[in-house]
């Protein structure tokens, strides 16, 4: 397993981490299996998406529209409860297949980090579960 850091620059942001994941996988001994990614935070998420120009902002707008504007009870900071909810809904982990050292993604698929409470430095753990 390896860990890497991603620095975000805005409150809400989509960051393409596909190439960083490819770099980190190249450092591991195993060449085929399932790459597991896990973001070690409760106000960020991981997923696969198409990143044509503007789709990052479309995704953030659509996600924001999903969360109701309620009077939240979070004792720490009620203003960022929606950030925790989005992280939980999308998920903090992701698995993608790897064959001969290459992440198997479709033509338009990219691995993305979704930042909901930035700017921050986010830690991501990456491991490769090898084929038997």
Coordinates of N, CA and C in Angstrom, one line a residue:
X1 N 0.8 -1.2 0.0 CA 0.0 0.0 0.0 C 0.9 1.2 0.0
X2 N 0.4 2.3 -0.6 CA 1.0 3.6 -0.6 C 0.0 4.7 -0.4
X3 N 0.5 5.8 0.1 CA -0.4 6.9 0.3 C 0.1 8.1 -0.5
X4 N -0.8 9.0 -0.9 CA -0.3 10.2 -1.6 C -1.3 11.3 -1.2
X5 N -0.8 12.5 -1.4 CA -1.6 13.7 -1.0 C -2.0 14.5 -2.2
X6 N -3.2 15.0 -2.1 CA -3.8 15.9 -3.1 C -4.2 17.2 -2.5
X7 N -3.6 18.3 -2.9 CA -4.0 19.6 -2.4 C -5.1 20.2 -3.2
X8 N -6.2 20.6 -2.5 CA -7.3 21.2 -3.2 C -7.2 22.7 -3.0
X9 N -7.9 23.5 -3.9 CA -7.7 24.9 -3.9 C -9.0 25.7 -3.7
X10 N -10.2 25.0 -3.8 CA -11.4 25.7 -3.6 C -12.3 24.9 -2.6
X11 N -13.4 25.5 -2.2 CA -14.4 24.9 -1.3 C -14.9 23.6 -1.9
X12 N -15.4 23.7 -3.1 CA -15.9 22.5 -3.8 C -15.1 22.4 -5.1
X13 N -14.6 21.2 -5.4 CA -13.7 21.1 -6.5 C -13.7 19.6 -7.0
X14 N -13.5 19.4 -8.3 CA -13.3 18.1 -8.9 C -11.8 18.1 -9.3
X15 N -11.1 17.0 -8.9 CA -9.7 16.9 -9.3 C -9.5 15.5 -9.9
X16 N -8.9 15.5 -11.1 CA -8.6 14.3 -11.8 C -7.3 13.7 -11.2
X17 N -7.4 12.6 -10.6 CA -6.2 11.9 -10.0 C -5.8 10.7 -10.8
X18 N -6.3 10.5 -12.0 CA -6.0 9.3 -12.8 C -4.5 9.1 -13.0
X19 N -3.8 10.2 -13.4 CA -2.4 10.0 -13.7 C -1.6 9.8 -12.4
X20 N -1.9 10.4 -11.3 CA -1.2 10.1 -10.0 C -1.4 8.7 -9.7
X21 N -2.6 8.1 -9.8 CA -2.9 6.7 -9.5 C -2.0 5.8 -10.4
X22 N -1.9 6.2 -11.7 CA -1.1 5.4 -12.6 C 0.4 5.4 -12.1
X23 N 0.9 6.6 -11.8 CA 2.3 6.7 -11.2 C 2.5 5.8 -10.0
X24 N 1.6 5.9 -9.1 CA 1.7 5.1 -7.8 C 1.6 3.7 -8.1
X25 N 0.8 3.2 -9.0 CA 0.7 1.8 -9.4 C 2.0 1.3 -10.0
X26 N 2.6 2.1 -10.7 CA 3.9 1.7 -11.4 C 5.0 1.4 -10.4
X27 N 4.8 2.0 -9.2 CA 5.8 1.8 -8.1 C 5.6 0.5 -7.3
X28 N 4.5 -0.1 -7.5 CA 4.2 -1.4 -6.8 C 4.7 -2.6 -7.6
X29 N 4.9 -3.7 -6.9 CA 5.5 -4.9 -7.5 C 4.4 -5.6 -8.3
X30 N 3.2 -5.8 -7.8 CA 2.2 -6.5 -8.5 C 1.8 -5.8 -9.7
X31 N 1.4 -6.5 -10.7 CA 1.1 -5.9 -12.0 C -0.4 -6.0 -12.4
X32 N -1.1 -7.0 -11.8 CA -2.5 -7.2 -12.2 C -3.4 -7.5 -11.0
X33 N -4.6 -7.0 -11.0 CA -5.5 -7.2 -9.9 C -6.5 -6.1 -9.8
X34 N -6.8 -5.7 -8.6 CA -7.8 -4.6 -8.3 C -7.1 -3.5 -7.5
X35 N -7.2 -2.3 -8.1 CA -6.6 -1.2 -7.4 C -7.7 -0.6 -6.5
X36 N -7.4 -0.5 -5.2 CA -8.4 0.0 -4.2 C -7.9 1.4 -3.8
X37 N -8.7 2.4 -3.8 CA -8.4 3.7 -3.4 C -9.3 4.1 -2.3
X38 N -8.8 4.8 -1.3 CA -9.6 5.2 -0.1 C -9.1 6.6 0.3
X39 N -10.1 7.6 0.4 CA -9.7 8.9 0.8 C -10.0 9.0 2.3
X40 N -9.0 9.4 3.1 CA -9.0 9.4 4.5 C -9.6 10.6 5.1
X41 N -10.8 11.0 4.7 CA -11.5 12.2 5.1 C -13.0 12.0 5.0
X42 N -13.8 12.8 5.8 CA -15.3 12.6 5.8 C -16.0 13.7 5.0
X43 N -15.2 14.6 4.3 CA -15.9 15.6 3.5 C -15.3 15.7 2.1
X44 N -14.9 14.5 1.6 CA -14.4 14.3 0.3 C -14.8 12.9 -0.2
X45 N -14.8 12.7 -1.5 CA -15.2 11.4 -2.1 C -14.4 11.1 -3.3
X46 N -14.6 9.8 -3.7 CA -13.9 9.3 -4.9 C -14.9 8.7 -5.9
X47 N -14.8 8.9 -7.1 CA -15.6 8.2 -8.1 C -15.0 8.3 -9.5
X48 N -15.7 7.7 -10.5 CA -15.3 7.7 -11.9 C -16.2 8.7 -12.6
X49 N -15.7 9.5 -13.5 CA -16.5 10.4 -14.2 C -15.9 10.8 -15.6
X50 N -16.7 11.3 -16.4 CA -16.3 12.0 -17.7 C -15.9 13.4 -17.3
X51 N -14.8 13.9 -17.8 CA -14.4 15.3 -17.5 C -14.3 16.1 -18.7
X52 N -15.3 16.1 -19.6 CA -15.3 17.1 -20.7 C -15.4 18.4 -20.1
X53 N -14.9 19.5 -20.8 CA -15.0 20.8 -20.2 C -16.4 21.2 -19.7
X54 N -16.4 21.6 -18.4 CA -17.6 22.1 -17.8 C -18.3 21.0 -17.0
X55 N -18.0 19.7 -17.3 CA -18.8 18.6 -16.6 C -18.4 18.6 -15.1
X56 N -17.2 19.1 -14.8 CA -16.9 19.1 -13.4 C -17.8 20.0 -12.6
X57 N -18.1 21.2 -13.2 CA -19.0 22.1 -12.5 C -20.4 21.7 -12.6
X58 N -20.8 21.0 -13.7 CA -22.1 20.4 -13.8 C -22.3 19.4 -12.7
X59 N -21.3 18.5 -12.5 CA -21.4 17.5 -11.4 C -21.6 18.2 -10.0
X60 N -20.8 19.2 -9.7 CA -20.9 19.8 -8.4 C -22.2 20.5 -8.3
X61 N -22.7 21.1 -9.3 CA -24.0 21.8 -9.2 C -25.2 20.8 -9.0
X62 N -25.1 19.7 -9.7 CA -26.1 18.6 -9.5 C -26.1 18.0 -8.1
X63 N -24.9 17.8 -7.6 CA -24.7 17.2 -6.3 C -25.3 18.2 -5.2
X64 N -25.0 19.5 -5.4 CA -25.4 20.5 -4.5 C -27.0 20.5 -4.5
X65 N -27.6 20.3 -5.6 CA -29.0 20.3 -5.7 C -29.7 19.2 -5.0
X66 N -29.0 18.1 -4.8 CA -29.5 16.9 -4.1 C -29.7 17.1 -2.6
X67 N -28.9 18.0 -2.1 CA -28.9 18.1 -0.6 C -29.9 19.2 -0.2
X68 N -30.9 18.8 0.7 CA -31.8 19.8 1.1 C -31.2 20.8 2.1
X69 N -31.7 22.0 2.1 CA -31.3 23.1 3.0 C -32.1 23.0 4.3
X70 N -31.6 22.2 5.2 CA -32.2 22.0 6.5 C -31.5 22.7 7.6
X71 N -32.1 22.7 8.8 CA -31.4 23.2 10.0 C -30.7 21.9 10.6
X72 N -29.4 21.8 10.2 CA -28.7 20.6 10.7 C -28.2 20.8 12.1
X73 N -28.0 19.6 12.8 CA -27.6 19.6 14.2 C -26.2 19.3 14.5
X74 N -25.3 19.2 13.5 CA -23.9 18.8 13.7 C -23.3 19.8 14.7
X75 N -22.8 19.3 15.8 CA -22.3 20.2 16.9 C -21.0 20.9 16.5
X76 N -20.2 20.3 15.6 CA -18.9 20.9 15.3 C -19.1 22.1 14.4
X77 N -19.8 21.9 13.2 CA -20.0 23.0 12.3 C -21.2 22.7 11.4
X78 N -22.4 23.1 11.8 CA -23.6 22.8 11.0 C -23.5 23.2 9.5
X79 N -22.7 24.2 9.2 CA -22.7 24.7 7.8 C -22.0 23.7 6.9
X80 N -21.3 22.7 7.4 CA -20.7 21.7 6.4 C -21.3 20.3 6.6
X81 N -22.5 20.2 7.1 CA -23.1 18.9 7.2 C -23.4 18.4 5.8
X82 N -23.7 19.3 4.8 CA -24.0 18.8 3.5 C -22.7 18.2 2.9
X83 N -21.5 18.7 3.3 CA -20.3 18.1 2.8 C -20.1 16.6 3.3
X84 N -20.5 16.4 4.5 CA -20.4 15.0 5.1 C -21.4 14.1 4.4
X85 N -22.6 14.7 4.1 CA -23.7 13.9 3.5 C -23.2 13.5 2.0
X86 N -22.7 14.4 1.3 CA -22.2 14.1 -0.1 C -21.1 13.1 -0.1
X87 N -20.2 13.2 0.9 CA -19.1 12.2 1.0 C -19.7 10.8 1.2
X88 N -20.6 10.8 2.1 CA -21.3 9.5 2.4 C -22.0 8.9 1.3
X89 N -22.8 9.7 0.6 CA -23.6 9.3 -0.6 C -22.7 8.8 -1.7
X90 N -21.6 9.5 -2.0 CA -20.8 9.1 -3.2 C -19.8 8.0 -2.7
X91 N -19.2 8.1 -1.6 CA -18.3 7.1 -1.0 C -16.9 7.6 -1.0
X92 N -16.2 7.0 0.0 CA -14.8 7.4 0.2 C -13.8 6.3 -0.4
X93 N -14.4 5.3 -1.1 CA -13.5 4.3 -1.7 C -13.9 4.0 -3.1
X94 N -13.0 3.4 -3.8 CA -13.2 3.1 -5.2 C -12.3 2.0 -5.6
X95 N -12.8 1.0 -6.4 CA -12.0 -0.1 -6.9 C -12.0 -0.1 -8.4
X96 N -10.9 -0.2 -9.0 CA -10.7 -0.3 -10.5 C -9.8 -1.4 -10.9
X97 N -10.1 -2.1 -11.9 CA -9.3 -3.2 -12.4 C -7.9 -2.8 -13.0
X98 N -6.9 -3.6 -12.8 CA -5.6 -3.3 -13.3 C -5.1 -4.5 -14.0
X99 N -4.6 -4.4 -15.2 CA -4.1 -5.5 -16.0 C -2.7 -5.1 -16.5
X100 N -1.7 -5.9 -16.2 CA -0.4 -5.7 -16.6 C 0.1 -4.3 -16.3
X101 N -0.2 -3.8 -15.1 CA 0.2 -2.5 -14.7 C -0.6 -1.3 -15.2
X102 N -1.6 -1.6 -16.0 CA -2.5 -0.5 -16.5 C -3.9 -0.5 -15.9
X103 N -4.3 0.7 -15.5 CA -5.7 0.8 -15.0 C -6.6 0.6 -16.2
X104 N -7.7 -0.2 -16.0 CA -8.6 -0.4 -17.1 C -9.8 0.6 -16.9
X105 N -9.8 1.6 -17.8 CA -10.8 2.6 -17.8 C -11.4 2.7 -19.2
X106 N -12.7 3.1 -19.3 CA -13.3 3.3 -20.6 C -12.7 4.6 -21.2
X107 N -13.1 4.8 -22.4 CA -12.5 6.0 -23.2 C -12.6 7.3 -22.5
X108 N -13.7 7.6 -21.8 CA -13.9 8.9 -21.2 C -13.8 8.8 -19.7
X109 N -13.5 7.7 -19.1 CA -13.5 7.5 -17.7 C -12.2 8.1 -17.1
X110 N -12.4 8.8 -16.0 CA -11.3 9.4 -15.2 C -11.6 9.1 -13.7
X111 N -10.5 8.9 -13.0 CA -10.7 8.7 -11.5 C -10.6 10.1 -10.9
X112 N -11.6 10.5 -10.1 CA -11.7 11.9 -9.6 C -11.9 11.9 -8.1
X113 N -11.3 12.9 -7.5 CA -11.5 13.2 -6.1 C -12.5 14.4 -6.1
X114 N -13.5 14.3 -5.3 CA -14.5 15.3 -5.1 C -14.2 16.0 -3.8
X115 N -13.9 17.2 -3.8 CA -13.6 18.0 -2.6 C -14.9 18.8 -2.3
X116 N -15.4 18.7 -1.0 CA -16.6 19.4 -0.6 C -16.3 20.4 0.5
X117 N -15.1 20.4 1.1 CA -14.9 21.3 2.2 C -13.4 21.8 2.2
X118 N -13.0 22.3 1.0 CA -11.7 22.8 0.9 C -11.5 24.3 1.1
X119 N -10.4 24.8 0.8 CA -9.2 24.0 0.4 C -8.5 23.2 1.5
X120 N -8.0 22.1 1.1 CA -7.4 21.2 2.1 C -6.3 20.3 1.4
X121 N -5.5 19.6 2.2 CA -4.7 18.6 1.7 C -5.3 17.3 2.1
X122 N -5.6 16.5 1.0 CA -6.3 15.2 1.2 C -5.4 14.0 1.1
X123 N -5.5 13.1 2.0 CA -4.7 11.9 1.9 C -5.5 10.8 1.2
X124 N -4.9 10.1 0.3 CA -5.5 8.9 -0.4 C -4.6 7.7 -0.2
X125 N -5.2 6.6 0.2 CA -4.4 5.3 0.3 C -4.7 4.5 -1.0
X126 N -3.7 4.0 -1.5 CA -3.8 3.2 -2.8 C -3.2 1.8 -2.5
X127 N -3.9 0.7 -2.8 CA -3.4 -0.6 -2.7 C -3.8 -1.4 -3.9
X128 N -3.0 -2.4 -4.2 CA -3.3 -3.3 -5.3 C -3.5 -4.7 -4.7
X129 N -4.7 -5.2 -4.9 CA -5.0 -6.6 -4.5 C -4.7 -7.5 -5.7
X130 N -3.7 -8.3 -5.6 CA -3.1 -9.0 -6.7 C -4.0 -10.2 -7.1
X131 N -4.0 -10.5 -8.4 CA -4.7 -11.7 -8.9 C -4.0 -13.0 -8.3
X132 N -4.8 -14.0 -8.1 CA -4.3 -15.2 -7.5 C -3.9 -16.1 -8.7

